[in-house]
PDB file of C-alpha atoms (C1' of nucleotides) in Angstrom:
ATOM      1  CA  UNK A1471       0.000   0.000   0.000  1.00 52.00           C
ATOM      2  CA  UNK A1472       1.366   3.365  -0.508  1.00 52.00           C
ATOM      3  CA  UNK A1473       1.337   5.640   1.930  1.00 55.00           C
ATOM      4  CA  UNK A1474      -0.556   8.192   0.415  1.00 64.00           C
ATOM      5  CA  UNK A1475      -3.720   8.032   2.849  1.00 74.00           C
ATOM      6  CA  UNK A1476      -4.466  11.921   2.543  1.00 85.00           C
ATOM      7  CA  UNK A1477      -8.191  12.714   2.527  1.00 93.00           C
ATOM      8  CA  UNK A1478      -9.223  15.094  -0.241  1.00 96.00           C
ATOM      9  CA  UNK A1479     -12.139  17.008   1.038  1.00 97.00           C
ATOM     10  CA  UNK A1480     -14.908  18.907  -1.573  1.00 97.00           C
ATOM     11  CA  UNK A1481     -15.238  23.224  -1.249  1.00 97.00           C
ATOM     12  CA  UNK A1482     -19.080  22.250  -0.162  1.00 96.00           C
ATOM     13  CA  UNK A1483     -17.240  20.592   2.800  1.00 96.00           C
ATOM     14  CA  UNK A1484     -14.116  23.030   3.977  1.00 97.00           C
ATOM     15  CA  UNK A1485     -17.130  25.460   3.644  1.00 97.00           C
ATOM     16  CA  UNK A1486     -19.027  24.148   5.827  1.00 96.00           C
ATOM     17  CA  UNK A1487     -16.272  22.988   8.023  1.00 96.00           C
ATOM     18  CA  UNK A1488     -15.113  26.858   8.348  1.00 96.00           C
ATOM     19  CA  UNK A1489     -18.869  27.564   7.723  1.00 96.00           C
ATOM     20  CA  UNK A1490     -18.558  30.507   5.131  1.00 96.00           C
ATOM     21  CA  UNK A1491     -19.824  29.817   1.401  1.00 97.00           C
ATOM     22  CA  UNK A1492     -17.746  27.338  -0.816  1.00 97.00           C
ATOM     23  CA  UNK A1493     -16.673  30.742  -2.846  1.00 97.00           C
ATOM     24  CA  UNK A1494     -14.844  32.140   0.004  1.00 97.00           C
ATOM     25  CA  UNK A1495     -13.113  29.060   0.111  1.00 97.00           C
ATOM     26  CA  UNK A1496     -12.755  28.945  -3.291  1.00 97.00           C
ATOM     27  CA  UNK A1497     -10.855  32.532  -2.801  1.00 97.00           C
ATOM     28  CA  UNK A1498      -8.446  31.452  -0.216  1.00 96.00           C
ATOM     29  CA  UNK A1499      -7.383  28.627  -2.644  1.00 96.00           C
ATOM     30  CA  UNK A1500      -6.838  31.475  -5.283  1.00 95.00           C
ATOM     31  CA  UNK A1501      -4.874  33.373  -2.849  1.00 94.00           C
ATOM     32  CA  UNK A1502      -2.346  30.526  -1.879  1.00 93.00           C
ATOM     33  CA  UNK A1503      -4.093  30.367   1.367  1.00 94.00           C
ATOM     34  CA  UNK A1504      -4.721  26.989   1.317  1.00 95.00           C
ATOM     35  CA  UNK A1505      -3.071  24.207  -0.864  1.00 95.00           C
ATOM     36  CA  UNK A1506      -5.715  23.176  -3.444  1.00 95.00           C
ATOM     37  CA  UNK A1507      -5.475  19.861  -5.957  1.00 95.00           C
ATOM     38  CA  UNK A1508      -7.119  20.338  -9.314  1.00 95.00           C
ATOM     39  CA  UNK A1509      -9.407  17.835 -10.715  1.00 96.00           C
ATOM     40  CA  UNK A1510      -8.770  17.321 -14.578  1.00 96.00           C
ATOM     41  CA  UNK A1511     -12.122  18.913 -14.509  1.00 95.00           C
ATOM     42  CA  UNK A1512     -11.013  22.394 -12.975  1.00 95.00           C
ATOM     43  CA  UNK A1513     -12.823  21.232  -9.237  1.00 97.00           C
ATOM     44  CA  UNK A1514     -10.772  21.808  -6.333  1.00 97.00           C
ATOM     45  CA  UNK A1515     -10.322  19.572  -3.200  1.00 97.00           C
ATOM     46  CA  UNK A1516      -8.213  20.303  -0.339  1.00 97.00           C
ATOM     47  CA  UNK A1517      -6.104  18.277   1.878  1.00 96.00           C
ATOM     48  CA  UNK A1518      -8.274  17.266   5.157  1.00 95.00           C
ATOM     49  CA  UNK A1519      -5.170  17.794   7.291  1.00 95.00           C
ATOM     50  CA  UNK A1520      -4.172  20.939   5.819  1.00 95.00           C
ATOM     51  CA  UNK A1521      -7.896  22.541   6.870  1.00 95.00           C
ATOM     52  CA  UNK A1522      -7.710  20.827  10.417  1.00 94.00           C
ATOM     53  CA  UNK A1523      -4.662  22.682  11.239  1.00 92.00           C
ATOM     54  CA  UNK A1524      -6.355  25.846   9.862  1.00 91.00           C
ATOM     55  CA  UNK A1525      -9.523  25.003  11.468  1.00 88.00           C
ATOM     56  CA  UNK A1526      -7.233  24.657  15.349  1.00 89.00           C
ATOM     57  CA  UNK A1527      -6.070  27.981  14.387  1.00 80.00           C
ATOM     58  CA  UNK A1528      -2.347  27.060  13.684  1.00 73.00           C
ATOM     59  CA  UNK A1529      -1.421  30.308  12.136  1.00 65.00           C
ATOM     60  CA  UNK A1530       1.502  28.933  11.078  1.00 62.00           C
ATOM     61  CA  UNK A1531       1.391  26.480   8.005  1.00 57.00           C
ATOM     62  CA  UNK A1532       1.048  23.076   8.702  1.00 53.00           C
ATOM     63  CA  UNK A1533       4.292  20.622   7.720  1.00 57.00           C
ATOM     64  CA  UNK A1534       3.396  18.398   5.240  1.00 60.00           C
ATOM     65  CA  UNK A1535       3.271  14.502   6.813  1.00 60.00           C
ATOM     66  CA  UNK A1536       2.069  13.534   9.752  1.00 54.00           C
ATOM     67  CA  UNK A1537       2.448  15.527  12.823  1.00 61.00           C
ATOM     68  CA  UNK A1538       4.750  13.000  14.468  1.00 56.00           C
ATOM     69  CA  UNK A1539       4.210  13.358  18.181  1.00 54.00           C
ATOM     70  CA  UNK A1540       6.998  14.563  19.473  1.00 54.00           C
TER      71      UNK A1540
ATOM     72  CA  UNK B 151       9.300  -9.300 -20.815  1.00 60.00           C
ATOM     73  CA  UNK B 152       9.329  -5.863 -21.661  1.00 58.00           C
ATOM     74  CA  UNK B 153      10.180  -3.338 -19.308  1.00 56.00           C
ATOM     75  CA  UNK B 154       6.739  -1.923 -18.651  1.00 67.00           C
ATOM     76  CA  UNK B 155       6.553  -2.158 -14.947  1.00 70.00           C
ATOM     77  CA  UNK B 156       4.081   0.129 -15.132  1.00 82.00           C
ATOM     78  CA  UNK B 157       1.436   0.116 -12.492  1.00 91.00           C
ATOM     79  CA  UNK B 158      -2.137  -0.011 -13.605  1.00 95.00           C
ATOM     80  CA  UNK B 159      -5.075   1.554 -11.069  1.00 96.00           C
ATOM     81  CA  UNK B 160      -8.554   1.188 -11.595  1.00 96.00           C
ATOM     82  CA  UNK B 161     -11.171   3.578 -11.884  1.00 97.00           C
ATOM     83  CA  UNK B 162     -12.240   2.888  -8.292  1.00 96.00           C
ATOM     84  CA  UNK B 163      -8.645   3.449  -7.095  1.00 96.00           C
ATOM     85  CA  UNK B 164      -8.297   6.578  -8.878  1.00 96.00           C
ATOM     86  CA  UNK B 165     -11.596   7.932  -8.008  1.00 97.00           C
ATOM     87  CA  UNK B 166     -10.468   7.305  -4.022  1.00 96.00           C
ATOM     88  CA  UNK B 167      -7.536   9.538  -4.929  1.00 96.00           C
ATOM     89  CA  UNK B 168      -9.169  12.489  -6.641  1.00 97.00           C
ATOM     90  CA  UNK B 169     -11.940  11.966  -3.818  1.00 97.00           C
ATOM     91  CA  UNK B 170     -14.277  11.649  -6.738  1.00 97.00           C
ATOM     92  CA  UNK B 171     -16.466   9.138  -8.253  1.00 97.00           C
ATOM     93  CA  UNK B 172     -15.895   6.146 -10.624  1.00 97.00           C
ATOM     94  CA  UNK B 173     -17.806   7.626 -13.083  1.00 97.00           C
ATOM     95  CA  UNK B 174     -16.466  10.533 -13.210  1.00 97.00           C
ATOM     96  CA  UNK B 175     -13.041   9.147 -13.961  1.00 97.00           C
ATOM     97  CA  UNK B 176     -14.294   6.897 -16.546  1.00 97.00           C
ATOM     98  CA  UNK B 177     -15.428  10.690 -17.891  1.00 96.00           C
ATOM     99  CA  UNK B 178     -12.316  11.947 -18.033  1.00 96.00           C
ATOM    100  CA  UNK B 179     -10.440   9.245 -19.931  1.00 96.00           C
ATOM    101  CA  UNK B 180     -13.518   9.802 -21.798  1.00 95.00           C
ATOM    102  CA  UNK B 181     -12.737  13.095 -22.507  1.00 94.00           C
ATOM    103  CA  UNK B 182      -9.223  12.260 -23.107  1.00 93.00           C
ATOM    104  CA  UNK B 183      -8.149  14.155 -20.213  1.00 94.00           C
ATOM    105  CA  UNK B 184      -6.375  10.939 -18.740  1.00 95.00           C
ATOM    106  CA  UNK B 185      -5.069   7.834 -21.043  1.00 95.00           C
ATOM    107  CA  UNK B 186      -6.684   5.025 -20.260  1.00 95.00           C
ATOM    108  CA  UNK B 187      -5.991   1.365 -21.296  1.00 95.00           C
ATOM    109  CA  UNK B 188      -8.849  -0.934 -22.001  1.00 95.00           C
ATOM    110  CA  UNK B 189      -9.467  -4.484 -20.818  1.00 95.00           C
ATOM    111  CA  UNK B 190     -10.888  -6.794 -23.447  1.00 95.00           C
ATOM    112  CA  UNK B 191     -14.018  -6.961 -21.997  1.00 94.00           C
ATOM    113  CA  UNK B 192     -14.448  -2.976 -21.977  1.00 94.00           C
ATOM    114  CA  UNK B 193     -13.174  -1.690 -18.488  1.00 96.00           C
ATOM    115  CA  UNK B 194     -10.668   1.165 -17.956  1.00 96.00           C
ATOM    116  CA  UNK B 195      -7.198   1.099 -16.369  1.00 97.00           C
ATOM    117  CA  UNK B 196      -5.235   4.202 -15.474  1.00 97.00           C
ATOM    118  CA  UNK B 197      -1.291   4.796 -15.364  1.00 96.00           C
ATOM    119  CA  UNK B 198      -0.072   4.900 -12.042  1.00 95.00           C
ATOM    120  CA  UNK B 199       2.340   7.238 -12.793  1.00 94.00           C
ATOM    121  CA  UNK B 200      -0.311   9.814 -15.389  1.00 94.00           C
ATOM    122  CA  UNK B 201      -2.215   9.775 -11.994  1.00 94.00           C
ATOM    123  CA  UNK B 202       0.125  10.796  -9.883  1.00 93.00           C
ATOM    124  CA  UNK B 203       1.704  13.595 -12.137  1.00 92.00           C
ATOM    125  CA  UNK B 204      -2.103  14.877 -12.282  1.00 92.00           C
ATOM    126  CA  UNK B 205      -2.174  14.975  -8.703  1.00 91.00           C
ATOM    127  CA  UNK B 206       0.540  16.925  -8.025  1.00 89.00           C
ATOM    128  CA  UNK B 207      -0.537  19.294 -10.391  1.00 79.00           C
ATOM    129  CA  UNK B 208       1.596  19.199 -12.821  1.00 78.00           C
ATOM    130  CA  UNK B 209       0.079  20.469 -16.003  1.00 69.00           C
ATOM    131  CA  UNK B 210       2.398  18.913 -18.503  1.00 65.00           C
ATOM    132  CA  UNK B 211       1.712  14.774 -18.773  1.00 55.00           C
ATOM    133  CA  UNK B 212       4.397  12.929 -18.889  1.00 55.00           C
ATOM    134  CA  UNK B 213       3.582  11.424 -22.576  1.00 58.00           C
ATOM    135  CA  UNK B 214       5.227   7.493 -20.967  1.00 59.00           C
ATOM    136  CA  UNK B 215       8.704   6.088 -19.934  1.00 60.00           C
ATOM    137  CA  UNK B 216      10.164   6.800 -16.451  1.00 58.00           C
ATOM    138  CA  UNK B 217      10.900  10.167 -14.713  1.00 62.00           C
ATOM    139  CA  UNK B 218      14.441   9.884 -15.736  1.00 60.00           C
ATOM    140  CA  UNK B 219      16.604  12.707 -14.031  1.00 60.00           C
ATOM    141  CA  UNK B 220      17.419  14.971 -16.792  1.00 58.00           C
TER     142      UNK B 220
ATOM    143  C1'  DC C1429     -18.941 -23.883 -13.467  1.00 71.57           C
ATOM    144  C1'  DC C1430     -20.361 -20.503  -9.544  1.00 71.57           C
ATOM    145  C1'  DC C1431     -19.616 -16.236  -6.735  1.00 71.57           C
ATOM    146  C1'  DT C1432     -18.557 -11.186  -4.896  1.00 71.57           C
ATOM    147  C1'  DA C1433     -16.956  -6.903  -6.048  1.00 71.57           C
ATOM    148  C1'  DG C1434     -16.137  -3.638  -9.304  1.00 71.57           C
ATOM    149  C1'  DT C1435     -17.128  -1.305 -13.761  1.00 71.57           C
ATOM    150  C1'  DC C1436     -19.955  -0.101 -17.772  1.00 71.57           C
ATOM    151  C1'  DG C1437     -23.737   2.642 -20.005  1.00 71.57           C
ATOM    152  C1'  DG C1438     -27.159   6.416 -20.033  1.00 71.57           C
ATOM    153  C1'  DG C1439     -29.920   9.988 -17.622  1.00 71.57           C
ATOM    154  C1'  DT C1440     -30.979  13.553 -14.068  1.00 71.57           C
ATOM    155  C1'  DA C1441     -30.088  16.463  -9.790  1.00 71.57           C
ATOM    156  C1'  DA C1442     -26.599  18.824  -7.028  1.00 71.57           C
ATOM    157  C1'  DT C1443     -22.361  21.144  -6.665  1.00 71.57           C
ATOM    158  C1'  DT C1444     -18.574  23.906  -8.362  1.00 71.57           C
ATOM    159  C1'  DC C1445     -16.448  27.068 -11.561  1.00 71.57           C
ATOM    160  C1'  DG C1446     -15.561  31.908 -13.260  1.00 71.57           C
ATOM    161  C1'  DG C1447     -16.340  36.743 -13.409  1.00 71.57           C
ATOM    162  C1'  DG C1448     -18.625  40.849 -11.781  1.00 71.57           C
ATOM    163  C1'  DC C1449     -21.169  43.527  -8.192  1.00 71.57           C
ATOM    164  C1'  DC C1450     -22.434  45.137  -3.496  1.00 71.57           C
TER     165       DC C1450
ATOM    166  C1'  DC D 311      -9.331  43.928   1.319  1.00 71.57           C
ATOM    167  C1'  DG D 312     -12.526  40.346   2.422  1.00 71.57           C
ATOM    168  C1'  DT D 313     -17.177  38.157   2.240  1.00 71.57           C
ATOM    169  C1'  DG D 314     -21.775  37.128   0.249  1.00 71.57           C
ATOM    170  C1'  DT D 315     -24.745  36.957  -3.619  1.00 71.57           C
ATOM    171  C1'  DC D 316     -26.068  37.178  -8.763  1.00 71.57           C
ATOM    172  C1'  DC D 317     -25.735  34.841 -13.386  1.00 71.57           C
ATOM    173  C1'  DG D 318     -24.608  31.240 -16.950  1.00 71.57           C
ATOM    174  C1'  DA D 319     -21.838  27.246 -17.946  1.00 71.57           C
ATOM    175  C1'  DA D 320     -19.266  23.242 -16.825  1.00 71.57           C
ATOM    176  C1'  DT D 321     -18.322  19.365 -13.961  1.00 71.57           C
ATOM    177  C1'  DT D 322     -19.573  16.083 -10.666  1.00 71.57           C
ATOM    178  C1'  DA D 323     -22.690  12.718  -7.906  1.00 71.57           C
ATOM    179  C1'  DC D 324     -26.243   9.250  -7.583  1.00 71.57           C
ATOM    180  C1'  DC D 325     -30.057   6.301  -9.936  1.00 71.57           C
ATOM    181  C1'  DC D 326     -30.948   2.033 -12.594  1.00 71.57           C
ATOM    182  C1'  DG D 327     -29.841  -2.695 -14.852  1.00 71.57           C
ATOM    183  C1'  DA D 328     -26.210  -5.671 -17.128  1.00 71.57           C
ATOM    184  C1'  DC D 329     -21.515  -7.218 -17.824  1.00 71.57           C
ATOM    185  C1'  DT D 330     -16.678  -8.024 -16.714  1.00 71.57           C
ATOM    186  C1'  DA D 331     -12.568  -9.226 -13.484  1.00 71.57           C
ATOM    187  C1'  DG D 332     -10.430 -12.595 -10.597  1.00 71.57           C
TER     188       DG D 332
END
DNA sequence: CCCTAGTCGGGTAATTCGGGCC
DNA sequence: CGTGTCCGAATTACCCGACTAG
């Protein structure tokens, strides 16, 4: 198995996660707020461990990996 | 023996990785936005490494051989 | 040969996209 | 500057029944 668990999650769902409207969250994407993976269809989905650290209000941005406890 | 050690995903492994559905990534090799490889009996198989190059975001598709350091 | 899970095909609703405006 | 809402257009998600993969 690779270890590539990482959750995607949908704009619908950082929106409501962060509940504001999926076109704010659209915007943050836009403004490099956020990391953002394109769909071949232009959709974006964003990395379900990259919002949680937003969402605990870690100002500063989130290592990529697991947080290793340390 | 040829040296195609190529991995081959399915649509349902693919769609777990774009967070989407199956269909839709049937759509997109429909669309020809993905190269897909048919099975005699009609189903789609992806390139591990077309996947994972769309992923990261990187525009350009490598066209097939290995990431070869230039 | 049989079986379970996955995929195929088409069609319709929901969501998202992009730009512009308040 | 950031957010919410408007519009039209595109993309995606779920419905069904039938077939393939192993």
């Amino acid at each position: 198995m690779d270890g590539n668990n990482e959750r995607l999650l949908t704009p619908g769902e950082v929106a409501a996660l962060f509940r504001v409207d999926p076109k704010t969250v659209t915007r943050w994407a836009a403004s490099g707020r956020i990391t953002s993976i394109r769909t071949p269809g232009g959709h974006r989905r964003f990395r379900e461990s990259e919002v949680r650290a937003l969402l605990r209000g870690d100002s500063e941005a989130a290592p990529e990996g697991h947080p290793a406890a340390s």
